[in-house]
Amino acid sequence: MWSSGLLIIALLLTVECMEVGLNTLNKAATTRGMSNFVFIFYSNALALFFLLPSTFIYHSRIKPCRKLYFSMFCRMFLLALLSCSVQILLYFGIEYSNPTLASAMTDLVPAFTFLIALIAGMEKLGLKVKSSMAKFIGTITLLIGALLMTFYRGPPIFSNKSKFSKSFHQLLITTKSNWIIGGFLLGAANFLLALLYIVQAWIINDFPEEFMVTTVTCGLVTIMSAVVGLFAERNPSSWRLKPDLELITICYAAILMVFLRSLIYVWALKKKGPVFVVMVKPLGMVAAVILGVTFLGDVLHVGNVIGGTIIAFGFYSVMWGKAKEEICVEDIGMDSGSATTTVPLLSRQSDSA
């Protein structure tokens, strides 16, 4: 059991490093002329190329798929719309800022998820309950940390003086950069990502077919990104792929992120649940800082350290509250045998995964 837990942690940490690597590659590729609209279309189309045969083999040889009704397809359409919007906002946010801020902003997802679930009536806010107060305080702390990282950079602490980082930094400063715009785009992307998780839980609860949901959603995202890209990117030369950094970034995103990451997350969710899975998220910020300073020539500022520390504190406060809440629900369920109506959102998502 312990070795299985270590394996899951190792895989999740690998996924976090892969995500930071993708953000770094995307930043590097866009500074060299890659269009984000083209990147999103090709990466999803290539991922669909791998998902289609995998889904067919899985449902034909391992587990038959239940019937897909039109109402469920409409939910998947909404999920794909959110996914496409998240990708557009995320990568343009990285283009205007850097991978470090993007990784820090992902810690906002639990806070946004809690706020949306609270408004939708999926969560209860009890001011006299420790777990509920921890989630509320953590949510406010996360928002403060994100605003601090967006609006305050402060004096520099460290910068990489190597020839490679200097030359790359010169390339970066010639491109469009606006820290505040990038922060708002990344914040909006993570808000929609939190909404995406709620819609995904809504779908999985009624249609627990992970392969089919992933494949249909990826296909719809491919179509949506193609339509948006054709309107937004009119230059035909932007759609021609060359065997350079752009092609490497697209293959990386399609194979390692859209395809492989989905399988790892599904397996980890089934084994340990969503609270365990997202616990490693703040470590992605550490990897982003190291990669950004080492390879992109980013300068480590005081605002990065202070804001990142506040975000990490708020994140773990929210997660502590969720963990305590789930323990209480399990105890009540063991005593009464009827706690299904009070199970919080993340627990329901874990059970249905």
GROMACS .gro file of C-alpha atoms in nm:
model
  353
    1MET     CA    1   0.000   0.000   0.000
    2TRP     CA    2   0.282   0.238   0.092
    3SER     CA    3   0.473   0.162  -0.229
    4SER     CA    4   0.157   0.231  -0.428
    5GLY     CA    5   0.122   0.570  -0.259
    6LEU     CA    6   0.483   0.657  -0.338
    7LEU     CA    7   0.430   0.559  -0.701
    8ILE     CA    8   0.125   0.786  -0.727
    9ILE     CA    9   0.315   1.076  -0.569
   10ALA     CA   10   0.604   1.023  -0.810
   11LEU     CA   11   0.371   1.020  -1.110
   12LEU     CA   12   0.184   1.332  -0.995
   13LEU     CA   13   0.511   1.517  -0.938
   14THR     CA   14   0.618   1.411  -1.287
   15VAL     CA   15   0.294   1.550  -1.428
   16GLU     CA   16   0.352   1.881  -1.248
   17CYS     CA   17   0.701   1.906  -1.395
   18MET     CA   18   0.563   1.819  -1.739
   19GLU     CA   19   0.303   2.097  -1.709
   20VAL     CA   20   0.571   2.349  -1.618
   21GLY     CA   21   0.780   2.219  -1.906
   22LEU     CA   22   0.490   2.274  -2.145
   23ASN     CA   23   0.437   2.629  -2.020
   24THR     CA   24   0.807   2.698  -2.067
   25LEU     CA   25   0.810   2.547  -2.416
   26ASN     CA   26   0.496   2.740  -2.510
   27LYS     CA   27   0.651   3.066  -2.393
   28ALA     CA   28   0.967   2.994  -2.591
   29ALA     CA   29   0.775   2.893  -2.905
   30THR     CA   30   0.541   3.195  -2.901
   31THR     CA   31   0.836   3.432  -2.869
   32ARG     CA   32   0.967   3.276  -3.189
   33GLY     CA   33   0.643   3.333  -3.377
   34MET     CA   34   0.415   3.040  -3.295
   35SER     CA   35   0.045   3.127  -3.293
   36ASN     CA   36  -0.140   3.011  -2.983
   37PHE     CA   37  -0.454   2.946  -3.191
   38VAL     CA   38  -0.257   2.716  -3.421
   39PHE     CA   39  -0.090   2.547  -3.126
   40ILE     CA   40  -0.421   2.471  -2.951
   41PHE     CA   41  -0.575   2.324  -3.266
   42TYR     CA   42  -0.282   2.102  -3.364
   43SER     CA   43  -0.215   1.977  -3.010
   44ASN     CA   44  -0.578   1.872  -2.958
   45ALA     CA   45  -0.601   1.721  -3.307
   46LEU     CA   46  -0.288   1.513  -3.248
   47ALA     CA   47  -0.414   1.404  -2.905
   48LEU     CA   48  -0.742   1.297  -3.066
   49PHE     CA   49  -0.538   1.082  -3.305
   50PHE     CA   50  -0.417   0.880  -3.003
   51LEU     CA   51  -0.742   0.893  -2.804
   52LEU     CA   52  -0.969   0.751  -3.076
   53PRO     CA   53  -0.800   0.410  -3.113
   54SER     CA   54  -0.737   0.388  -2.738
   55THR     CA   55  -1.105   0.449  -2.661
   56PHE     CA   56  -1.215   0.201  -2.927
   57ILE     CA   57  -0.985  -0.073  -2.794
   58TYR     CA   58  -1.086  -0.005  -2.433
   59HIS     CA   59  -1.461  -0.018  -2.494
   60SER     CA   60  -1.451  -0.306  -2.744
   61ARG     CA   61  -1.220  -0.537  -2.550
   62ILE     CA   62  -1.228  -0.431  -2.184
   63LYS     CA   63  -1.548  -0.248  -2.093
   64PRO     CA   64  -1.850  -0.180  -2.316
   65CYS     CA   65  -1.959   0.182  -2.322
   66ARG     CA   66  -2.308   0.278  -2.213
   67LYS     CA   67  -2.534   0.467  -2.454
   68LEU     CA   68  -2.458   0.836  -2.503
   69TYR     CA   69  -2.777   1.043  -2.498
   70PHE     CA   70  -2.816   1.387  -2.653
   71SER     CA   71  -2.854   1.557  -2.313
   72MET     CA   72  -2.519   1.414  -2.206
   73PHE     CA   73  -2.363   1.524  -2.533
   74CYS     CA   74  -2.483   1.878  -2.460
   75ARG     CA   75  -2.303   1.863  -2.125
   76MET     CA   76  -1.987   1.751  -2.303
   77PHE     CA   77  -2.027   2.040  -2.546
   78LEU     CA   78  -2.032   2.278  -2.249
   79LEU     CA   79  -1.726   2.103  -2.108
   80ALA     CA   80  -1.544   2.140  -2.441
   81LEU     CA   81  -1.638   2.509  -2.462
   82LEU     CA   82  -1.489   2.566  -2.117
   83SER     CA   83  -1.179   2.363  -2.205
   84CYS     CA   84  -1.118   2.558  -2.525
   85SER     CA   85  -1.164   2.889  -2.342
   86VAL     CA   86  -0.927   2.782  -2.064
   87GLN     CA   87  -0.654   2.690  -2.312
   88ILE     CA   88  -0.685   3.019  -2.503
   89LEU     CA   89  -0.678   3.231  -2.188
   90LEU     CA   90  -0.398   3.025  -2.031
   91TYR     CA   91  -0.154   3.038  -2.321
   92PHE     CA   92  -0.216   3.404  -2.397
   93GLY     CA   93  -0.171   3.474  -2.026
   94ILE     CA   94   0.167   3.299  -2.039
   95GLU     CA   95   0.256   3.497  -2.351
   96TYR     CA   96   0.191   3.824  -2.168
   97SER     CA   97   0.362   3.712  -1.843
   98ASN     CA   98   0.570   3.398  -1.781
   99PRO     CA   99   0.540   3.031  -1.672
  100THR     CA  100   0.615   3.118  -1.309
  101LEU     CA  101   0.302   3.330  -1.272
  102ALA     CA  102   0.099   3.067  -1.461
  103SER     CA  103   0.203   2.793  -1.217
  104ALA     CA  104   0.134   3.014  -0.917
  105MET     CA  105  -0.213   3.098  -1.047
  106THR     CA  106  -0.312   2.731  -1.073
  107ASP     CA  107  -0.329   2.725  -0.693
  108LEU     CA  108  -0.637   2.948  -0.726
  109VAL     CA  109  -0.841   2.659  -0.865
  110PRO     CA  110  -0.942   2.512  -0.524
  111ALA     CA  111  -1.051   2.858  -0.406
  112PHE     CA  112  -1.258   2.923  -0.718
  113THR     CA  113  -1.406   2.573  -0.698
  114PHE     CA  114  -1.510   2.635  -0.338
  115LEU     CA  115  -1.667   2.974  -0.422
  116ILE     CA  116  -1.861   2.837  -0.720
  117ALA     CA  117  -1.980   2.535  -0.521
  118LEU     CA  118  -2.081   2.767  -0.235
  119ILE     CA  119  -2.289   2.986  -0.468
  120ALA     CA  120  -2.442   2.679  -0.634
  121GLY     CA  121  -2.539   2.533  -0.295
  122MET     CA  122  -2.300   2.237  -0.329
  123GLU     CA  123  -2.101   2.352  -0.025
  124LYS     CA  124  -2.207   2.486   0.316
  125LEU     CA  125  -2.029   2.766   0.502
  126GLY     CA  126  -2.046   2.710   0.876
  127LEU     CA  127  -1.865   2.990   1.058
  128LYS     CA  128  -1.841   2.780   1.376
  129VAL     CA  129  -1.693   2.476   1.198
  130LYS     CA  130  -1.313   2.463   1.176
  131SER     CA  131  -1.301   2.292   0.837
  132SER     CA  132  -1.542   2.543   0.686
  133MET     CA  133  -1.353   2.840   0.830
  134ALA     CA  134  -1.022   2.697   0.704
  135LYS     CA  135  -1.164   2.680   0.350
  136PHE     CA  136  -1.303   3.033   0.374
  137ILE     CA  137  -0.981   3.184   0.512
  138GLY     CA  138  -0.773   2.988   0.261
  139THR     CA  139  -0.987   3.114  -0.025
  140ILE     CA  140  -0.940   3.478   0.077
  141THR     CA  141  -0.566   3.418   0.128
  142LEU     CA  142  -0.533   3.265  -0.219
  143LEU     CA  143  -0.697   3.566  -0.380
  144ILE     CA  144  -0.470   3.805  -0.188
  145GLY     CA  145  -0.160   3.612  -0.293
  146ALA     CA  146  -0.267   3.607  -0.658
  147LEU     CA  147  -0.336   3.983  -0.657
  148LEU     CA  148   0.002   4.045  -0.493
  149MET     CA  149   0.188   3.842  -0.756
  150THR     CA  150  -0.002   4.024  -1.032
  151PHE     CA  151   0.037   4.384  -0.916
  152TYR     CA  152   0.362   4.374  -0.715
  153ARG     CA  153   0.696   4.247  -0.837
  154GLY     CA  154   0.936   4.428  -0.605
  155PRO     CA  155   1.314   4.442  -0.624
  156PRO     CA  156   1.499   4.156  -0.793
  157ILE     CA  157   1.650   3.881  -0.581
  158PHE     CA  158   1.827   3.662  -0.833
  159SER     CA  159   1.883   3.642  -1.208
  160ASN     CA  160   2.066   3.395  -1.427
  161LYS     CA  161   2.373   3.551  -1.594
  162SER     CA  162   2.458   3.265  -1.830
  163LYS     CA  163   2.501   3.337  -2.200
  164PHE     CA  164   2.205   3.119  -2.293
  165SER     CA  165   1.964   3.286  -2.051
  166LYS     CA  166   2.089   3.632  -2.153
  167SER     CA  167   2.028   3.567  -2.521
  168PHE     CA  168   1.688   3.419  -2.451
  169HIS     CA  169   1.596   3.707  -2.223
  170GLN     CA  170   1.681   3.951  -2.501
  171LEU     CA  171   1.437   3.763  -2.724
  172LEU     CA  172   1.166   3.777  -2.457
  173ILE     CA  173   1.186   4.150  -2.394
  174THR     CA  174   1.136   4.220  -2.764
  175THR     CA  175   0.796   4.052  -2.752
  176LYS     CA  176   0.474   4.190  -2.607
  177SER     CA  177   0.469   4.168  -2.228
  178ASN     CA  178   0.224   4.303  -1.976
  179TRP     CA  179   0.232   4.147  -1.631
  180ILE     CA  180  -0.110   4.281  -1.525
  181ILE     CA  181  -0.289   4.168  -1.843
  182GLY     CA  182  -0.119   3.830  -1.815
  183GLY     CA  183  -0.229   3.798  -1.452
  184PHE     CA  184  -0.592   3.877  -1.537
  185LEU     CA  185  -0.592   3.630  -1.828
  186LEU     CA  186  -0.443   3.356  -1.607
  187GLY     CA  187  -0.691   3.435  -1.328
  188ALA     CA  188  -0.981   3.409  -1.573
  189ALA     CA  189  -0.841   3.082  -1.710
  190ASN     CA  190  -0.825   2.927  -1.364
  191PHE     CA  191  -1.175   3.049  -1.276
  192LEU     CA  192  -1.308   2.873  -1.586
  193LEU     CA  193  -1.094   2.571  -1.499
  194ALA     CA  194  -1.266   2.549  -1.161
  195LEU     CA  195  -1.602   2.571  -1.338
  196LEU     CA  196  -1.480   2.302  -1.578
  197TYR     CA  197  -1.409   2.064  -1.288
  198ILE     CA  198  -1.761   2.112  -1.155
  199VAL     CA  199  -1.914   2.044  -1.497
  200GLN     CA  200  -1.686   1.743  -1.535
  201ALA     CA  201  -1.801   1.605  -1.199
  202TRP     CA  202  -2.161   1.664  -1.309
  203ILE     CA  203  -2.097   1.458  -1.623
  204ILE     CA  204  -1.899   1.177  -1.459
  205ASN     CA  205  -2.161   1.133  -1.186
  206ASP     CA  206  -2.423   1.040  -1.448
  207PHE     CA  207  -2.195   0.901  -1.720
  208PRO     CA  208  -1.886   0.733  -1.565
  209GLU     CA  209  -1.708   0.663  -1.892
  210GLU     CA  210  -1.378   0.849  -1.864
  211PHE     CA  211  -1.237   0.744  -2.201
  212MET     CA  212  -1.551   0.839  -2.392
  213VAL     CA  213  -1.590   1.173  -2.212
  214THR     CA  214  -1.225   1.261  -2.275
  215THR     CA  215  -1.235   1.163  -2.642
  216VAL     CA  216  -1.564   1.338  -2.724
  217THR     CA  217  -1.453   1.652  -2.540
  218CYS     CA  218  -1.116   1.653  -2.717
  219GLY     CA  219  -1.290   1.614  -3.054
  220LEU     CA  220  -1.522   1.906  -2.981
  221VAL     CA  221  -1.230   2.121  -2.862
  222THR     CA  222  -1.048   2.042  -3.186
  223ILE     CA  223  -1.346   2.162  -3.390
  224MET     CA  224  -1.395   2.475  -3.177
  225SER     CA  225  -1.027   2.568  -3.187
  226ALA     CA  226  -1.024   2.521  -3.564
  227VAL     CA  227  -1.320   2.759  -3.607
  228VAL     CA  228  -1.173   3.020  -3.373
  229GLY     CA  229  -0.827   2.983  -3.525
  230LEU     CA  230  -0.949   3.030  -3.881
  231PHE     CA  231  -1.113   3.359  -3.783
  232ALA     CA  232  -0.834   3.484  -3.556
  233GLU     CA  233  -0.528   3.364  -3.748
  234ARG     CA  234  -0.565   3.464  -4.113
  235ASN     CA  235  -0.199   3.424  -4.208
  236PRO     CA  236  -0.164   3.095  -4.403
  237SER     CA  237   0.205   3.065  -4.316
  238SER     CA  238   0.117   3.038  -3.947
  239TRP     CA  239  -0.058   2.706  -4.015
  240ARG     CA  240   0.245   2.547  -4.180
  241LEU     CA  241   0.431   2.330  -3.933
  242LYS     CA  242   0.809   2.325  -3.943
  243PRO     CA  243   1.038   2.071  -3.771
  244ASP     CA  244   1.148   2.318  -3.505
  245LEU     CA  245   1.047   2.422  -3.154
  246GLU     CA  246   0.684   2.471  -3.261
  247LEU     CA  247   0.643   2.107  -3.368
  248ILE     CA  248   0.821   1.985  -3.054
  249THR     CA  249   0.583   2.189  -2.835
  250ILE     CA  250   0.275   2.057  -3.015
  251CYS     CA  251   0.386   1.693  -2.987
  252TYR     CA  252   0.479   1.746  -2.623
  253ALA     CA  253   0.138   1.893  -2.541
  254ALA     CA  254  -0.059   1.630  -2.733
  255ILE     CA  255   0.119   1.314  -2.617
  256LEU     CA  256   0.241   1.395  -2.267
  257MET     CA  257  -0.027   1.637  -2.150
  258VAL     CA  258  -0.364   1.587  -2.320
  259PHE     CA  259  -0.323   1.210  -2.357
  260LEU     CA  260  -0.086   1.076  -2.088
  261ARG     CA  261  -0.174   1.323  -1.811
  262SER     CA  262  -0.542   1.234  -1.841
  263LEU     CA  263  -0.468   0.865  -1.783
  264ILE     CA  264  -0.247   0.936  -1.481
  265TYR     CA  265  -0.507   1.166  -1.325
  266VAL     CA  266  -0.789   0.914  -1.372
  267TRP     CA  267  -0.582   0.636  -1.214
  268ALA     CA  268  -0.468   0.856  -0.923
  269LEU     CA  269  -0.821   0.981  -0.859
  270LYS     CA  270  -0.952   0.626  -0.840
  271LYS     CA  271  -0.674   0.523  -0.601
  272LYS     CA  272  -0.644   0.822  -0.370
  273GLY     CA  273  -0.914   1.080  -0.448
  274PRO     CA  274  -0.894   1.442  -0.563
  275VAL     CA  275  -0.766   1.593  -0.236
  276PHE     CA  276  -0.456   1.375  -0.252
  277VAL     CA  277  -0.406   1.452  -0.622
  278VAL     CA  278  -0.408   1.832  -0.593
  279MET     CA  279  -0.181   1.837  -0.286
  280VAL     CA  280   0.126   1.845  -0.512
  281LYS     CA  281   0.009   2.151  -0.708
  282PRO     CA  282   0.218   2.412  -0.522
  283LEU     CA  283   0.533   2.216  -0.609
  284GLY     CA  284   0.468   2.309  -0.972
  285MET     CA  285   0.533   2.671  -0.881
  286VAL     CA  286   0.876   2.579  -0.743
  287ALA     CA  287   0.960   2.394  -1.065
  288ALA     CA  288   0.837   2.693  -1.269
  289VAL     CA  289   1.065   2.933  -1.082
  290ILE     CA  290   1.366   2.706  -1.133
  291LEU     CA  291   1.298   2.653  -1.505
  292GLY     CA  292   1.211   3.018  -1.565
  293VAL     CA  293   1.525   3.151  -1.401
  294THR     CA  294   1.747   2.881  -1.554
  295PHE     CA  295   1.626   2.869  -1.914
  296LEU     CA  296   1.409   3.177  -1.982
  297GLY     CA  297   1.627   3.436  -1.814
  298ASP     CA  298   1.346   3.532  -1.574
  299VAL     CA  299   1.439   3.746  -1.276
  300LEU     CA  300   1.325   3.625  -0.935
  301HIS     CA  301   1.152   3.918  -0.761
  302VAL     CA  302   1.048   3.972  -0.400
  303GLY     CA  303   0.684   3.974  -0.514
  304ASN     CA  304   0.725   3.624  -0.657
  305VAL     CA  305   0.845   3.487  -0.324
  306ILE     CA  306   0.595   3.669  -0.100
  307GLY     CA  307   0.296   3.610  -0.329
  308GLY     CA  308   0.390   3.248  -0.386
  309THR     CA  309   0.426   3.184  -0.013
  310ILE     CA  310   0.085   3.339   0.056
  311ILE     CA  311  -0.075   3.135  -0.222
  312ALA     CA  312   0.080   2.813  -0.090
  313PHE     CA  313  -0.045   2.889   0.263
  314GLY     CA  314  -0.397   2.960   0.137
  315PHE     CA  315  -0.393   2.651  -0.081
  316TYR     CA  316  -0.304   2.416   0.201
  317SER     CA  317  -0.560   2.586   0.426
  318VAL     CA  318  -0.832   2.503   0.173
  319MET     CA  319  -0.705   2.148   0.132
  320TRP     CA  320  -0.686   2.098   0.510
  321GLY     CA  321  -1.048   2.207   0.540
  322LYS     CA  322  -1.153   1.970   0.262
  323ALA     CA  323  -0.963   1.680   0.420
  324LYS     CA  324  -1.120   1.743   0.761
  325GLU     CA  325  -1.463   1.768   0.602
  326GLU     CA  326  -1.426   1.436   0.422
  327ILE     CA  327  -1.311   1.265   0.742
  328CYS     CA  328  -1.622   1.394   0.920
  329VAL     CA  329  -1.843   1.274   0.635
  330GLU     CA  330  -1.686   0.927   0.647
  331ASP     CA  331  -1.738   0.909   1.024
  332ILE     CA  332  -2.101   1.013   0.994
  333GLY     CA  333  -2.151   0.762   0.714
  334MET     CA  334  -2.010   0.480   0.926
  335ASP     CA  335  -2.238   0.575   1.216
  336SER     CA  336  -2.564   0.634   1.029
  337GLY     CA  337  -2.505   0.461   0.696
  338SER     CA  338  -2.684   0.745   0.516
  339ALA     CA  339  -2.445   1.031   0.452
  340THR     CA  340  -2.474   1.040   0.075
  341THR     CA  341  -2.668   1.365   0.068
  342THR     CA  342  -2.401   1.553   0.263
  343VAL     CA  343  -2.095   1.439   0.071
  344PRO     CA  344  -1.910   1.745  -0.059
  345LEU     CA  345  -1.842   1.806  -0.426
  346LEU     CA  346  -1.485   1.677  -0.433
  347SER     CA  347  -1.582   1.358  -0.251
  348ARG     CA  348  -1.860   1.289  -0.499
  349GLN     CA  349  -1.618   1.344  -0.782
  350SER     CA  350  -1.374   1.097  -0.626
  351ASP     CA  351  -1.638   0.833  -0.582
  352SER     CA  352  -1.759   0.866  -0.939
  353ALA     CA  353  -1.413   0.863  -1.092
   0.00000   0.00000   0.00000
